[in-house]
Amino acid sequence: MVKICCIGAGYVGGPTMAVIAIKCPAIEVVVVDISKPRIDAWNSDTLPIYEPGLDEVVKACRGKNLFFSTDVEKHVAEADIIFVSVNTPTKTRGLGAGKAADLTYWESAARMIADVSKSDKIVVEKSTVPVKTAEAIEKILTHNSKGINYQILSNPEFLAEGTAIDDLFKPDRVLIGGRETPGGQKAIQALKAVYAHWVPEENIITTNLWSAELSKLAANAFLAQRISSVNAMSALCEATGADVSEVSYAIGKDSRIGPKFLSASVGFGGSCFQKDILNLVYICECNGLPEVANYWKQVIKINDYQKSRFVNRVVSSMFNTVSGKKVAVLGFAFKKDTGDTREAPAIDVCNGLLGDKAQVSIYDPQVTGEQIQRDLAMNKFDWDHPMHLQPTSPAALKQVSVVWDAYEATKDAHAVCILTEWEEFKKLDYQKIFDNMQKPAFVFDGRNVVDAAKLREIGFIVYSIGKPLDAWLKDMPAVA
Ligand code: UDX
Ligand code: UDX
Ligand code: ADP
């Protein structure tokens, strides 16, 4: 029986291993983590992450061929294939601070593997890492090898949160990079055999190590670039009277462009896009390619611009001040169907509104009050961010309330900001919301989810990203 161990029971490790377990009943899969609360949660009825379909998959195989444990060393020692799926945040201090990936967790995982291993291992990079990390890991392992043969593979994960289970069941492709040696090729085949249980062979791509590592950064950079491109267009649409949805539809019909990832929004968030682009920028700089670095940096700058543009629109529409006014924020997660708030645009938008002294009342169906307070107070590393989106001071956090109902959040509010595209926000009773709000009542739709025409009939002043502006908004132009 092949034994797989995955180090790191997070958003990537947990769902990925659960799907391997359900698709490969003959393989034993153990997910290990140093965090006991995380592992306890994976072993309970309330999993540590919200992901549609995940509960069913975990319930179907947990205790059979899927296990969650804090006994990291034992399971690493017993495994044939070790996936490493630990966090790789952006460095906050030292060389490359604000851009380079912090590989502390990765390195300690690698040293631990070297310490406890007694048999040959295939070590698989699952978390996104800078190009050439495999080489560093290989060095750590082989320098401490005690005669053990290690093969390093790069097998980046392309799942998106909120659709992780679907993405894992039917991946567009699985990418496996390895050394071009006989040993490397044999390891690639061993991992390929795992995925071949459910992924058609033609969708399993094998490459060299560096291509696999770089492809992950490149894929995220290209996806984020599409969003920044359409968001840049949204600003021009507002200025000219074009409608960004019509523009997106029209350009997406060109098969060379394609329809996906062209939705204008208040900005992209999530744990990957910004982090991976910063990482790419750093790698370019380190390789003496400042022009390339600047090209990709622009994708993040437009994203920051989009968020501050949104805040400015809110403030300028409401007579240039939101001081003391209640502003309802619907949605805090970085996208729908997840409780994840990492790099959520809502963080910067709320910080901006709080900086202008608004009373902010937040509702998100999956995010807790404690999480929101933590996110707003977090000191983000200033790589070269526009400085008006400062973290909120402890005193200003008193202006924040978190409630468990959209109607409660919007009661007596002057404005509603929709920052996550949760389905339930489309179905709210906006007449009831309008009746309970201060007048004039504003809706700022950062995700273009509401029917703006209907809301205008009710009496709202509506702002939708990249759409022709209401007369009111035209008269109060936002300066970004
Ligand atoms: C382009 C648009 O494709 C077309 O829809 C529009 O109406 C007019 O402009 P054209 O300039 O004739 O058409 O050729 P196109 O095939 O788009 O190529 C433009 C340039 O990009 C060429 O120099 C081509 O060699 C280059 N190119 C194209 C690349 O370098 N790489 C590619 O992957 C594709
Ligand atoms: C992303 C990649 O899609 C995935 O392949 C990679 O493995 C991890 O990073 P994720 O961050 O989970 O996944 O979500 P994604 O669906 O890509 O959305 C990222 C952000 O972009 C979200 O904030 C989303 O709301 C925003 N977005 C997405 C837009 O603003 N417009 C779009 O058209 C698409
Ligand atoms: P991702 O989104 O990439 O899955 P997460 O932060 O959700 O990232 O998960 C990473 C997990 O890795 C965390 O639960 C963390 O506790 C775990 N982790 C980090 N370092 C180690 C280590 N050396 N051994 C075991 N688990 C680790």
Short mmCIF file of N, CA and C in Angstrom, two decimals, residues 338-400:
data_model
loop_
_atom_site.label_atom_id
_atom_site.label_comp_id
_atom_site.label_asym_id
_atom_site.label_seq_id
_atom_site.Cartn_x
_atom_site.Cartn_y
_atom_site.Cartn_z
N THR A 338 -16.57 31.19 0.54
CA THR A 338 -15.43 30.91 1.41
C THR A 338 -15.53 31.83 2.62
N GLY A 339 -14.92 31.41 3.72
CA GLY A 339 -14.84 32.28 4.89
C GLY A 339 -13.48 32.93 4.97
N ASP A 340 -12.67 32.73 3.93
CA ASP A 340 -11.29 33.22 3.92
C ASP A 340 -11.28 34.74 3.67
N THR A 341 -10.49 35.45 4.47
CA THR A 341 -10.43 36.91 4.31
C THR A 341 -9.03 37.39 3.94
N ARG A 342 -8.14 36.46 3.63
CA ARG A 342 -6.76 36.90 3.36
C ARG A 342 -6.73 37.85 2.15
N GLU A 343 -6.15 39.02 2.34
CA GLU A 343 -6.04 40.06 1.29
C GLU A 343 -7.38 40.48 0.72
N ALA A 344 -8.47 40.26 1.46
CA ALA A 344 -9.80 40.63 0.95
C ALA A 344 -9.84 42.14 0.69
N PRO A 345 -10.42 42.56 -0.45
CA PRO A 345 -10.52 43.99 -0.70
C PRO A 345 -11.32 44.70 0.38
N ALA A 346 -12.23 43.95 1.05
CA ALA A 346 -13.03 44.56 2.13
C ALA A 346 -12.13 45.14 3.22
N ILE A 347 -10.98 44.55 3.44
CA ILE A 347 -10.10 45.05 4.51
C ILE A 347 -9.67 46.48 4.19
N ASP A 348 -9.16 46.69 2.98
CA ASP A 348 -8.71 48.04 2.62
C ASP A 348 -9.87 49.02 2.53
N VAL A 349 -11.00 48.55 1.99
CA VAL A 349 -12.15 49.45 1.87
C VAL A 349 -12.63 49.86 3.25
N CYS A 350 -12.76 48.90 4.17
CA CYS A 350 -13.22 49.25 5.53
C CYS A 350 -12.21 50.16 6.20
N ASN A 351 -10.93 49.86 6.05
CA ASN A 351 -9.92 50.74 6.65
C ASN A 351 -10.05 52.16 6.11
N GLY A 352 -10.31 52.28 4.82
CA GLY A 352 -10.48 53.60 4.21
C GLY A 352 -11.68 54.32 4.79
N LEU A 353 -12.81 53.60 4.92
CA LEU A 353 -14.03 54.22 5.45
C LEU A 353 -13.85 54.60 6.92
N LEU A 354 -13.18 53.71 7.66
CA LEU A 354 -12.95 54.00 9.08
C LEU A 354 -12.00 55.18 9.24
N GLY A 355 -11.05 55.29 8.32
CA GLY A 355 -10.12 56.41 8.35
C GLY A 355 -10.86 57.73 8.17
N ASP A 356 -12.00 57.66 7.46
CA ASP A 356 -12.82 58.87 7.29
C ASP A 356 -13.90 58.93 8.38
N LYS A 357 -13.71 58.12 9.41
CA LYS A 357 -14.54 58.14 10.63
C LYS A 357 -15.97 57.64 10.43
N ALA A 358 -16.19 56.75 9.48
CA ALA A 358 -17.52 56.16 9.33
C ALA A 358 -17.79 55.19 10.48
N GLN A 359 -19.08 54.94 10.77
CA GLN A 359 -19.49 53.85 11.65
C GLN A 359 -19.78 52.67 10.72
N VAL A 360 -18.97 51.64 10.79
CA VAL A 360 -19.10 50.56 9.80
C VAL A 360 -19.77 49.34 10.44
N SER A 361 -20.84 48.87 9.81
CA SER A 361 -21.55 47.69 10.31
C SER A 361 -21.41 46.59 9.26
N ILE A 362 -20.79 45.49 9.66
CA ILE A 362 -20.39 44.47 8.67
C ILE A 362 -21.18 43.19 8.84
N TYR A 363 -21.61 42.63 7.72
CA TYR A 363 -22.23 41.30 7.74
C TYR A 363 -21.61 40.43 6.66
N ASP A 364 -21.14 39.26 7.05
CA ASP A 364 -20.71 38.25 6.08
C ASP A 364 -21.19 36.90 6.60
N PRO A 365 -21.82 36.09 5.73
CA PRO A 365 -22.37 34.83 6.23
C PRO A 365 -21.33 33.84 6.76
N GLN A 366 -20.06 34.02 6.43
CA GLN A 366 -19.07 33.02 6.84
C GLN A 366 -17.90 33.57 7.66
N VAL A 367 -17.86 34.86 7.91
CA VAL A 367 -16.69 35.41 8.60
C VAL A 367 -17.09 35.90 10.01
N THR A 368 -16.30 35.53 11.01
CA THR A 368 -16.63 35.90 12.39
C THR A 368 -16.16 37.32 12.71
N GLY A 369 -16.74 37.88 13.75
CA GLY A 369 -16.36 39.21 14.22
C GLY A 369 -14.90 39.27 14.63
N GLU A 370 -14.43 38.23 15.31
CA GLU A 370 -13.03 38.23 15.76
C GLU A 370 -12.09 38.31 14.56
N GLN A 371 -12.42 37.54 13.52
CA GLN A 371 -11.58 37.54 12.32
C GLN A 371 -11.54 38.94 11.70
N ILE A 372 -12.71 39.58 11.62
CA ILE A 372 -12.78 40.91 11.01
C ILE A 372 -11.96 41.91 11.82
N GLN A 373 -12.09 41.85 13.15
CA GLN A 373 -11.32 42.77 14.00
C GLN A 373 -9.82 42.55 13.80
N ARG A 374 -9.43 41.29 13.72
CA ARG A 374 -7.99 40.98 13.50
C ARG A 374 -7.52 41.55 12.17
N ASP A 375 -8.33 41.35 11.13
CA ASP A 375 -7.93 41.79 9.79
C ASP A 375 -7.79 43.31 9.72
N LEU A 376 -8.72 44.01 10.38
CA LEU A 376 -8.69 45.47 10.27
C LEU A 376 -7.55 46.07 11.07
N ALA A 377 -7.13 45.37 12.13
CA ALA A 377 -6.06 45.90 12.97
C ALA A 377 -4.68 45.52 12.44
N MET A 378 -4.65 44.59 11.48
CA MET A 378 -3.37 44.03 11.02
C MET A 378 -2.52 45.08 10.32
N ASN A 379 -1.28 45.15 10.74
CA ASN A 379 -0.36 46.07 10.11
C ASN A 379 0.21 45.42 8.87
N LYS A 380 -0.24 45.88 7.73
CA LYS A 380 0.25 45.26 6.50
C LYS A 380 1.62 45.83 6.15
N PHE A 381 2.46 44.99 5.59
CA PHE A 381 3.77 45.50 5.21
C PHE A 381 3.62 46.49 4.07
N ASP A 382 4.25 47.64 4.25
CA ASP A 382 4.13 48.70 3.26
C ASP A 382 5.19 48.52 2.19
N TRP A 383 4.88 47.80 1.13
CA TRP A 383 5.90 47.62 0.07
C TRP A 383 5.97 48.87 -0.77
N ASP A 384 4.94 49.34 -1.36
CA ASP A 384 4.78 50.72 -1.74
C ASP A 384 3.31 51.00 -2.00
N HIS A 385 2.53 50.70 -0.95
CA HIS A 385 1.08 50.87 -0.98
C HIS A 385 0.70 52.34 -0.92
N PRO A 386 -0.41 52.71 -1.50
CA PRO A 386 -0.91 54.06 -1.28
C PRO A 386 -1.25 54.18 0.21
N MET A 387 -0.73 55.18 0.85
CA MET A 387 -0.75 55.16 2.30
C MET A 387 -2.08 55.53 2.95
N HIS A 388 -3.07 55.96 2.14
CA HIS A 388 -4.32 56.31 2.81
C HIS A 388 -5.12 55.08 3.22
N LEU A 389 -4.72 53.90 2.78
CA LEU A 389 -5.41 52.69 3.22
C LEU A 389 -4.66 52.08 4.41
N GLN A 390 -4.58 52.84 5.48
CA GLN A 390 -3.85 52.46 6.68
C GLN A 390 -4.65 51.44 7.49
N PRO A 391 -3.98 50.58 8.27
CA PRO A 391 -4.74 49.74 9.20
C PRO A 391 -5.45 50.62 10.23
N THR A 392 -6.50 50.05 10.79
CA THR A 392 -7.32 50.82 11.73
C THR A 392 -6.73 50.76 13.13
N SER A 393 -6.70 51.88 13.82
CA SER A 393 -6.14 51.93 15.17
C SER A 393 -7.11 51.27 16.14
N PRO A 394 -6.60 50.80 17.30
CA PRO A 394 -7.50 50.16 18.26
C PRO A 394 -8.67 51.07 18.63
N ALA A 395 -8.42 52.38 18.74
CA ALA A 395 -9.51 53.29 19.10
C ALA A 395 -10.58 53.30 18.00
N ALA A 396 -10.13 53.36 16.75
CA ALA A 396 -11.08 53.44 15.64
C ALA A 396 -11.85 52.14 15.46
N LEU A 397 -11.30 51.03 15.97
CA LEU A 397 -12.02 49.75 15.83
C LEU A 397 -13.37 49.81 16.55
N LYS A 398 -13.50 50.75 17.48
CA LYS A 398 -14.79 50.91 18.19
C LYS A 398 -15.88 51.34 17.21
N GLN A 399 -15.49 51.89 16.05
CA GLN A 399 -16.48 52.31 15.06
C GLN A 399 -17.03 51.12 14.26
N VAL A 400 -16.50 49.90 14.55
CA VAL A 400 -16.90 48.72 13.77
C VAL A 400 -17.88 47.88 14.57
#
